[in-house]
Amino acid sequence: MRHLPCLLLSLLLSLFSLHTLAAPEILLAELYRDGIDPGAYLVSEKLDGVRAIWDGQRLSFRSGHPVNAPDWFIQALPATPLDGELWAGRGTFERLSGIVRKAQPVDAEWRELRYMIFELPGAPGDFSARADAIRRLTAAAGIPWLQAVEQFRAADAAALRQRMAAVLKAGGEGLMLHRADAPYVTGRSDVLLKLKPWQDAEARVVGHVPGRGKHRGRLGALLVEAPDGRRFSLGSGFSDAQREAPPAPGALVTYRYQSLTVQGQPRHPVFLRQRAAAGESAE
């Protein structure tokens, strides 16, 4: 009986931990499909950043884990709930990921980042109204690192393709389309669509294939397994350092591919990155 208070304390701490790490309910995108009229949507560049949700008091990843941002970064944010991406510019995801996941934030590094807002969780009105509210809120805050994601219109599919080409040429990775008349919703929904020239997916490493030729003595390919049990190899996309010290069996990796074969296998899969241990991702 004398151990009962300790057991109760342990239980309470566990329940508190589960509560604080609960994943927030957010909107997740479906894929854009040919034939959809882009005229009904507001369009923005798809930022290759780290999703971050501000509930008015706490900044967290989409998993619910807290973002260890500097006090000055957090204290300057408005009390209004926000949803957006921590971003350091095009083509900087690896560096960005390292910055935002440090247990002790480095001020100089965080000065390079921006919190790009694309949604106001729970706010009234349709998305067109919320996008206007985001622009007013970020402008009124006067914080250099708090910015609204630019939203624009594409009258038709040709205009959408033209904007997509411009974004890709500039080093971006795609577009997001959000129905202008949509109320705020959460979960995966076709009110939000992503348009990219390739698709991303995740798989678990189940083995290493030894390299040959110039890769002799180091990784040739990763043998991976998709969530549905399909197995295939990832043999490209690795740096020399990654081939010397590849993701271990059991690690979760993100890969990029063009399309699926009739057998459901990814065409031209390319290793992109190892998923962070805390269960975070860019999207």
PDB file of C-alpha atoms in Angstrom, residues 38-255:
ATOM      1  CA  PRO A  38      -9.038  25.587 -60.405  1.00  0.00           C
ATOM      2  CA  GLY A  39     -11.241  28.654 -60.685  1.00  0.00           C
ATOM      3  CA  ALA A  40     -13.069  27.608 -57.500  1.00  0.00           C
ATOM      4  CA  TYR A  41      -9.833  27.611 -55.479  1.00  0.00           C
ATOM      5  CA  LEU A  42      -7.310  29.972 -54.002  1.00  0.00           C
ATOM      6  CA  VAL A  43      -3.841  28.766 -54.986  1.00  0.00           C
ATOM      7  CA  SER A  44      -0.512  29.089 -53.197  1.00  0.00           C
ATOM      8  CA  GLU A  45       2.991  27.694 -53.506  1.00  0.00           C
ATOM      9  CA  LYS A  46       3.523  24.416 -51.628  1.00  0.00           C
ATOM     10  CA  LEU A  47       6.253  25.254 -49.130  1.00  0.00           C
ATOM     11  CA  ASP A  48       8.787  22.556 -48.314  1.00  0.00           C
ATOM     12  CA  GLY A  49       8.787  23.422 -44.642  1.00  0.00           C
ATOM     13  CA  VAL A  50       7.792  21.939 -41.290  1.00  0.00           C
ATOM     14  CA  ARG A  51       4.118  22.144 -40.349  1.00  0.00           C
ATOM     15  CA  ALA A  52       3.588  24.000 -37.080  1.00  0.00           C
ATOM     16  CA  ILE A  53       0.335  24.705 -35.219  1.00  0.00           C
ATOM     17  CA  TRP A  54      -0.063  27.572 -32.758  1.00  0.00           C
ATOM     18  CA  ASP A  55      -3.023  27.204 -30.376  1.00  0.00           C
ATOM     19  CA  GLY A  56      -2.593  30.678 -28.898  1.00  0.00           C
ATOM     20  CA  GLN A  57      -0.198  29.530 -26.188  1.00  0.00           C
ATOM     21  CA  ARG A  58       1.823  26.607 -27.524  1.00  0.00           C
ATOM     22  CA  LEU A  59       3.601  25.839 -30.806  1.00  0.00           C
ATOM     23  CA  SER A  60       3.594  22.171 -31.814  1.00  0.00           C
ATOM     24  CA  PHE A  61       4.408  19.868 -34.702  1.00  0.00           C
ATOM     25  CA  ARG A  62       1.512  18.068 -36.387  1.00  0.00           C
ATOM     26  CA  SER A  63       2.281  15.058 -34.173  1.00  0.00           C
ATOM     27  CA  GLY A  64       1.580  17.121 -31.051  1.00  0.00           C
ATOM     28  CA  HIS A  65       5.212  17.264 -29.939  1.00  0.00           C
ATOM     29  CA  PRO A  66       6.220  20.784 -28.844  1.00  0.00           C
ATOM     30  CA  VAL A  67       8.414  22.946 -31.043  1.00  0.00           C
ATOM     31  CA  ASN A  68      11.343  24.181 -28.976  1.00  0.00           C
ATOM     32  CA  ALA A  69      11.366  27.706 -30.377  1.00  0.00           C
ATOM     33  CA  PRO A  70      13.124  30.604 -28.616  1.00  0.00           C
ATOM     34  CA  ASP A  71      11.035  32.571 -26.116  1.00  0.00           C
ATOM     35  CA  TRP A  72      11.184  35.740 -28.245  1.00  0.00           C
ATOM     36  CA  PHE A  73       9.752  33.821 -31.223  1.00  0.00           C
ATOM     37  CA  ILE A  74       6.830  32.446 -29.197  1.00  0.00           C
ATOM     38  CA  GLN A  75       6.036  35.496 -27.064  1.00  0.00           C
ATOM     39  CA  ALA A  76       5.594  37.732 -30.089  1.00  0.00           C
ATOM     40  CA  LEU A  77       2.893  35.522 -31.663  1.00  0.00           C
ATOM     41  CA  PRO A  78      -0.748  36.690 -31.375  1.00  0.00           C
ATOM     42  CA  ALA A  79      -3.284  34.895 -29.185  1.00  0.00           C
ATOM     43  CA  THR A  80      -5.159  33.774 -32.307  1.00  0.00           C
ATOM     44  CA  PRO A  81      -4.698  30.072 -33.272  1.00  0.00           C
ATOM     45  CA  LEU A  82      -2.563  29.725 -36.401  1.00  0.00           C
ATOM     46  CA  ASP A  83      -1.620  26.954 -38.823  1.00  0.00           C
ATOM     47  CA  GLY A  84       1.347  27.218 -41.139  1.00  0.00           C
ATOM     48  CA  GLU A  85       4.866  26.192 -42.057  1.00  0.00           C
ATOM     49  CA  LEU A  86       8.176  26.986 -40.435  1.00  0.00           C
ATOM     50  CA  TRP A  87      10.201  27.847 -43.518  1.00  0.00           C
ATOM     51  CA  ALA A  88      13.711  28.958 -44.442  1.00  0.00           C
ATOM     52  CA  GLY A  89      13.314  29.306 -48.206  1.00  0.00           C
ATOM     53  CA  ARG A  90      13.234  26.937 -51.165  1.00  0.00           C
ATOM     54  CA  GLY A  91      15.565  23.962 -51.084  1.00  0.00           C
ATOM     55  CA  THR A  92      16.479  24.317 -47.395  1.00  0.00           C
ATOM     56  CA  PHE A  93      14.391  21.578 -45.787  1.00  0.00           C
ATOM     57  CA  GLU A  94      17.280  19.534 -44.353  1.00  0.00           C
ATOM     58  CA  ARG A  95      18.834  22.553 -42.639  1.00  0.00           C
ATOM     59  CA  LEU A  96      15.416  23.756 -41.469  1.00  0.00           C
ATOM     60  CA  SER A  97      14.562  20.357 -40.010  1.00  0.00           C
ATOM     61  CA  GLY A  98      17.784  20.345 -38.027  1.00  0.00           C
ATOM     62  CA  ILE A  99      17.127  23.823 -36.654  1.00  0.00           C
ATOM     63  CA  VAL A 100      13.553  23.310 -35.448  1.00  0.00           C
ATOM     64  CA  ARG A 101      14.166  19.929 -33.811  1.00  0.00           C
ATOM     65  CA  LYS A 102      17.005  20.947 -31.528  1.00  0.00           C
ATOM     66  CA  ALA A 103      16.235  20.561 -27.825  1.00  0.00           C
ATOM     67  CA  GLN A 104      17.977  23.892 -27.224  1.00  0.00           C
ATOM     68  CA  PRO A 105      17.120  26.413 -29.946  1.00  0.00           C
ATOM     69  CA  VAL A 106      19.874  28.590 -31.384  1.00  0.00           C
ATOM     70  CA  ASP A 107      18.738  32.196 -31.676  1.00  0.00           C
ATOM     71  CA  ALA A 108      20.866  33.014 -34.715  1.00  0.00           C
ATOM     72  CA  GLU A 109      19.418  30.048 -36.604  1.00  0.00           C
ATOM     73  CA  TRP A 110      15.813  30.896 -35.707  1.00  0.00           C
ATOM     74  CA  ARG A 111      16.371  34.455 -36.982  1.00  0.00           C
ATOM     75  CA  GLU A 112      16.617  32.866 -40.453  1.00  0.00           C
ATOM     76  CA  LEU A 113      13.164  31.274 -40.235  1.00  0.00           C
ATOM     77  CA  ARG A 114       9.675  32.487 -41.032  1.00  0.00           C
ATOM     78  CA  TYR A 115       6.349  31.216 -39.807  1.00  0.00           C
ATOM     79  CA  MET A 116       4.237  31.191 -42.979  1.00  0.00           C
ATOM     80  CA  ILE A 117       0.518  31.172 -42.134  1.00  0.00           C
ATOM     81  CA  PHE A 118      -2.059  29.571 -44.435  1.00  0.00           C
ATOM     82  CA  GLU A 119      -4.976  28.866 -42.079  1.00  0.00           C
ATOM     83  CA  LEU A 120      -6.810  30.142 -38.995  1.00  0.00           C
ATOM     84  CA  PRO A 121      -8.048  27.056 -37.103  1.00  0.00           C
ATOM     85  CA  GLY A 122     -11.699  27.297 -36.129  1.00  0.00           C
ATOM     86  CA  ALA A 123     -12.196  30.776 -37.595  1.00  0.00           C
ATOM     87  CA  PRO A 124     -15.608  31.640 -39.099  1.00  0.00           C
ATOM     88  CA  GLY A 125     -16.320  32.356 -42.751  1.00  0.00           C
ATOM     89  CA  ASP A 126     -15.120  30.685 -45.932  1.00  0.00           C
ATOM     90  CA  PHE A 127     -11.462  30.310 -46.850  1.00  0.00           C
ATOM     91  CA  SER A 128     -11.503  33.491 -48.934  1.00  0.00           C
ATOM     92  CA  ALA A 129     -12.533  35.438 -45.840  1.00  0.00           C
ATOM     93  CA  ARG A 130      -9.990  33.632 -43.666  1.00  0.00           C
ATOM     94  CA  ALA A 131      -7.206  34.370 -46.173  1.00  0.00           C
ATOM     95  CA  ASP A 132      -8.071  38.084 -45.944  1.00  0.00           C
ATOM     96  CA  ALA A 133      -8.057  37.792 -42.143  1.00  0.00           C
ATOM     97  CA  ILE A 134      -4.616  36.159 -42.236  1.00  0.00           C
ATOM     98  CA  ARG A 135      -3.216  39.033 -44.293  1.00  0.00           C
ATOM     99  CA  ARG A 136      -4.656  41.609 -41.882  1.00  0.00           C
ATOM    100  CA  LEU A 137      -3.489  39.720 -38.792  1.00  0.00           C
ATOM    101  CA  THR A 138       0.105  39.206 -39.963  1.00  0.00           C
ATOM    102  CA  ALA A 139       0.383  42.805 -41.155  1.00  0.00           C
ATOM    103  CA  ALA A 140      -0.962  44.150 -37.837  1.00  0.00           C
ATOM    104  CA  ALA A 141       1.408  41.934 -35.808  1.00  0.00           C
ATOM    105  CA  GLY A 142       4.420  43.644 -37.362  1.00  0.00           C
ATOM    106  CA  ILE A 143       6.645  40.611 -36.750  1.00  0.00           C
ATOM    107  CA  PRO A 144       9.244  39.995 -39.492  1.00  0.00           C
ATOM    108  CA  TRP A 145       9.103  36.214 -39.036  1.00  0.00           C
ATOM    109  CA  LEU A 146       5.276  36.020 -39.132  1.00  0.00           C
ATOM    110  CA  GLN A 147       3.989  36.175 -42.707  1.00  0.00           C
ATOM    111  CA  ALA A 148       0.913  35.217 -44.710  1.00  0.00           C
ATOM    112  CA  VAL A 149       1.273  32.643 -47.469  1.00  0.00           C
ATOM    113  CA  GLU A 150       0.442  34.412 -50.729  1.00  0.00           C
ATOM    114  CA  GLN A 151      -2.849  33.269 -52.255  1.00  0.00           C
ATOM    115  CA  PHE A 152      -3.736  33.849 -55.902  1.00  0.00           C
ATOM    116  CA  ARG A 153      -6.308  32.824 -58.479  1.00  0.00           C
ATOM    117  CA  ALA A 154      -5.856  30.589 -61.524  1.00  0.00           C
ATOM    118  CA  ALA A 155      -8.717  31.114 -63.947  1.00  0.00           C
ATOM    119  CA  ASP A 156      -8.317  27.760 -65.677  1.00  0.00           C
ATOM    120  CA  ALA A 157      -6.084  24.689 -66.057  1.00  0.00           C
ATOM    121  CA  ALA A 158      -3.757  26.504 -68.484  1.00  0.00           C
ATOM    122  CA  ALA A 159      -3.160  29.319 -65.994  1.00  0.00           C
ATOM    123  CA  LEU A 160      -2.560  26.742 -63.254  1.00  0.00           C
ATOM    124  CA  ARG A 161       0.039  24.905 -65.370  1.00  0.00           C
ATOM    125  CA  GLN A 162       1.744  28.218 -66.167  1.00  0.00           C
ATOM    126  CA  ARG A 163       2.040  29.111 -62.497  1.00  0.00           C
ATOM    127  CA  MET A 164       3.208  25.589 -61.670  1.00  0.00           C
ATOM    128  CA  ALA A 165       5.983  25.841 -64.265  1.00  0.00           C
ATOM    129  CA  ALA A 166       7.115  29.181 -62.820  1.00  0.00           C
ATOM    130  CA  VAL A 167       7.241  27.784 -59.270  1.00  0.00           C
ATOM    131  CA  LEU A 168       9.215  24.708 -60.344  1.00  0.00           C
ATOM    132  CA  LYS A 169      11.666  26.811 -62.362  1.00  0.00           C
ATOM    133  CA  ALA A 170      12.279  28.962 -59.283  1.00  0.00           C
ATOM    134  CA  GLY A 171      13.093  25.888 -57.180  1.00  0.00           C
ATOM    135  CA  GLY A 172       9.680  25.320 -55.586  1.00  0.00           C
ATOM    136  CA  GLU A 173       8.023  21.924 -55.311  1.00  0.00           C
ATOM    137  CA  GLY A 174       4.395  22.465 -56.274  1.00  0.00           C
ATOM    138  CA  LEU A 175       1.097  24.185 -55.554  1.00  0.00           C
ATOM    139  CA  MET A 176      -1.721  23.970 -53.001  1.00  0.00           C
ATOM    140  CA  LEU A 177      -5.359  24.615 -53.947  1.00  0.00           C
ATOM    141  CA  HIS A 178      -7.872  25.506 -51.216  1.00  0.00           C
ATOM    142  CA  ARG A 179     -11.548  25.900 -52.088  1.00  0.00           C
ATOM    143  CA  ALA A 180     -12.362  29.572 -51.667  1.00  0.00           C
ATOM    144  CA  ASP A 181     -15.899  28.839 -50.406  1.00  0.00           C
ATOM    145  CA  ALA A 182     -14.927  26.151 -47.875  1.00  0.00           C
ATOM    146  CA  PRO A 183     -15.581  26.568 -44.142  1.00  0.00           C
ATOM    147  CA  TYR A 184     -12.841  25.487 -41.750  1.00  0.00           C
ATOM    148  CA  VAL A 185     -12.647  21.685 -41.612  1.00  0.00           C
ATOM    149  CA  THR A 186     -10.132  19.141 -40.321  1.00  0.00           C
ATOM    150  CA  GLY A 187      -8.997  15.716 -41.481  1.00  0.00           C
ATOM    151  CA  ARG A 188      -8.078  14.699 -45.011  1.00  0.00           C
ATOM    152  CA  SER A 189     -10.415  16.523 -47.372  1.00  0.00           C
ATOM    153  CA  ASP A 190     -10.672  17.513 -51.016  1.00  0.00           C
ATOM    154  CA  VAL A 191     -11.295  21.136 -50.022  1.00  0.00           C
ATOM    155  CA  LEU A 192      -7.483  21.223 -49.978  1.00  0.00           C
ATOM    156  CA  LEU A 193      -5.513  19.758 -52.900  1.00  0.00           C
ATOM    157  CA  LYS A 194      -1.803  19.457 -53.607  1.00  0.00           C
ATOM    158  CA  LEU A 195      -0.335  19.550 -57.088  1.00  0.00           C
ATOM    159  CA  LYS A 196       3.219  18.293 -57.624  1.00  0.00           C
ATOM    160  CA  PRO A 197       5.086  16.802 -60.604  1.00  0.00           C
ATOM    161  CA  TRP A 198       5.896  13.834 -58.375  1.00  0.00           C
ATOM    162  CA  GLN A 199       4.436  12.136 -55.328  1.00  0.00           C
ATOM    163  CA  ASP A 200       5.938  11.447 -51.913  1.00  0.00           C
ATOM    164  CA  ALA A 201       5.317   8.404 -49.754  1.00  0.00           C
ATOM    165  CA  GLU A 202       6.875   6.627 -46.791  1.00  0.00           C
ATOM    166  CA  ALA A 203       8.249   3.130 -46.318  1.00  0.00           C
ATOM    167  CA  ARG A 204      10.153   1.244 -43.635  1.00  0.00           C
ATOM    168  CA  VAL A 205      13.698   0.009 -44.198  1.00  0.00           C
ATOM    169  CA  VAL A 206      13.920  -3.787 -44.039  1.00  0.00           C
ATOM    170  CA  GLY A 207      17.429  -4.325 -45.401  1.00  0.00           C
ATOM    171  CA  HIS A 208      20.505  -3.039 -47.225  1.00  0.00           C
ATOM    172  CA  VAL A 209      21.653  -4.081 -50.693  1.00  0.00           C
ATOM    173  CA  PRO A 210      25.474  -3.945 -50.998  1.00  0.00           C
ATOM    174  CA  GLY A 211      26.865  -1.537 -53.568  1.00  0.00           C
ATOM    175  CA  ARG A 212      28.794  -2.452 -56.689  1.00  0.00           C
ATOM    176  CA  GLY A 213      31.326  -0.632 -58.817  1.00  0.00           C
ATOM    177  CA  LYS A 214      31.916   2.856 -57.449  1.00  0.00           C
ATOM    178  CA  HIS A 215      29.657   2.025 -54.489  1.00  0.00           C
ATOM    179  CA  ARG A 216      31.473  -1.177 -53.546  1.00  0.00           C
ATOM    180  CA  GLY A 217      31.898  -1.378 -49.785  1.00  0.00           C
ATOM    181  CA  ARG A 218      28.942   0.847 -49.012  1.00  0.00           C
ATOM    182  CA  LEU A 219      25.188   1.062 -49.623  1.00  0.00           C
ATOM    183  CA  GLY A 220      23.905   0.176 -53.065  1.00  0.00           C
ATOM    184  CA  ALA A 221      20.189   0.403 -52.270  1.00  0.00           C
ATOM    185  CA  LEU A 222      17.704   0.284 -49.441  1.00  0.00           C
ATOM    186  CA  LEU A 223      15.202  -2.553 -49.405  1.00  0.00           C
ATOM    187  CA  VAL A 224      11.993  -1.007 -48.081  1.00  0.00           C
ATOM    188  CA  GLU A 225       8.437  -2.078 -47.315  1.00  0.00           C
ATOM    189  CA  ALA A 226       5.363   0.082 -47.869  1.00  0.00           C
ATOM    190  CA  PRO A 227       2.520   0.104 -45.283  1.00  0.00           C
ATOM    191  CA  ASP A 228       0.522  -2.344 -47.451  1.00  0.00           C
ATOM    192  CA  GLY A 229       3.396  -4.848 -47.564  1.00  0.00           C
ATOM    193  CA  ARG A 230       4.815  -4.052 -51.016  1.00  0.00           C
ATOM    194  CA  ARG A 231       8.610  -4.315 -51.103  1.00  0.00           C
ATOM    195  CA  PHE A 232      10.976  -2.562 -53.495  1.00  0.00           C
ATOM    196  CA  SER A 233      14.444  -1.010 -53.653  1.00  0.00           C
ATOM    197  CA  LEU A 234      15.537   2.600 -53.355  1.00  0.00           C
ATOM    198  CA  GLY A 235      18.848   2.932 -55.156  1.00  0.00           C
ATOM    199  CA  SER A 236      19.146   6.618 -55.994  1.00  0.00           C
ATOM    200  CA  GLY A 237      18.932   9.959 -54.233  1.00  0.00           C
ATOM    201  CA  PHE A 238      21.631   9.236 -51.637  1.00  0.00           C
ATOM    202  CA  SER A 239      24.603  11.439 -50.832  1.00  0.00           C
ATOM    203  CA  ASP A 240      28.015   9.831 -50.320  1.00  0.00           C
ATOM    204  CA  ALA A 241      27.622  10.336 -46.561  1.00  0.00           C
ATOM    205  CA  GLN A 242      24.230   8.588 -46.590  1.00  0.00           C
ATOM    206  CA  ARG A 243      25.685   5.637 -48.492  1.00  0.00           C
ATOM    207  CA  GLU A 244      28.418   5.372 -45.882  1.00  0.00           C
ATOM    208  CA  ALA A 245      25.920   5.532 -42.985  1.00  0.00           C
ATOM    209  CA  PRO A 246      22.486   4.617 -44.380  1.00  0.00           C
ATOM    210  CA  PRO A 247      19.197   4.538 -42.445  1.00  0.00           C
ATOM    211  CA  ALA A 248      19.103   1.414 -40.289  1.00  0.00           C
ATOM    212  CA  PRO A 249      16.534  -1.370 -40.656  1.00  0.00           C
ATOM    213  CA  GLY A 250      13.349  -0.229 -38.966  1.00  0.00           C
ATOM    214  CA  ALA A 251      13.843   3.415 -39.901  1.00  0.00           C
ATOM    215  CA  LEU A 252      11.037   5.231 -41.701  1.00  0.00           C
ATOM    216  CA  VAL A 253      12.087   6.987 -44.914  1.00  0.00           C
ATOM    217  CA  THR A 254      10.365   9.271 -47.388  1.00  0.00           C
ATOM    218  CA  TYR A 255      10.803   8.596 -51.096  1.00  0.00           C
TER     219      TYR A 255
END
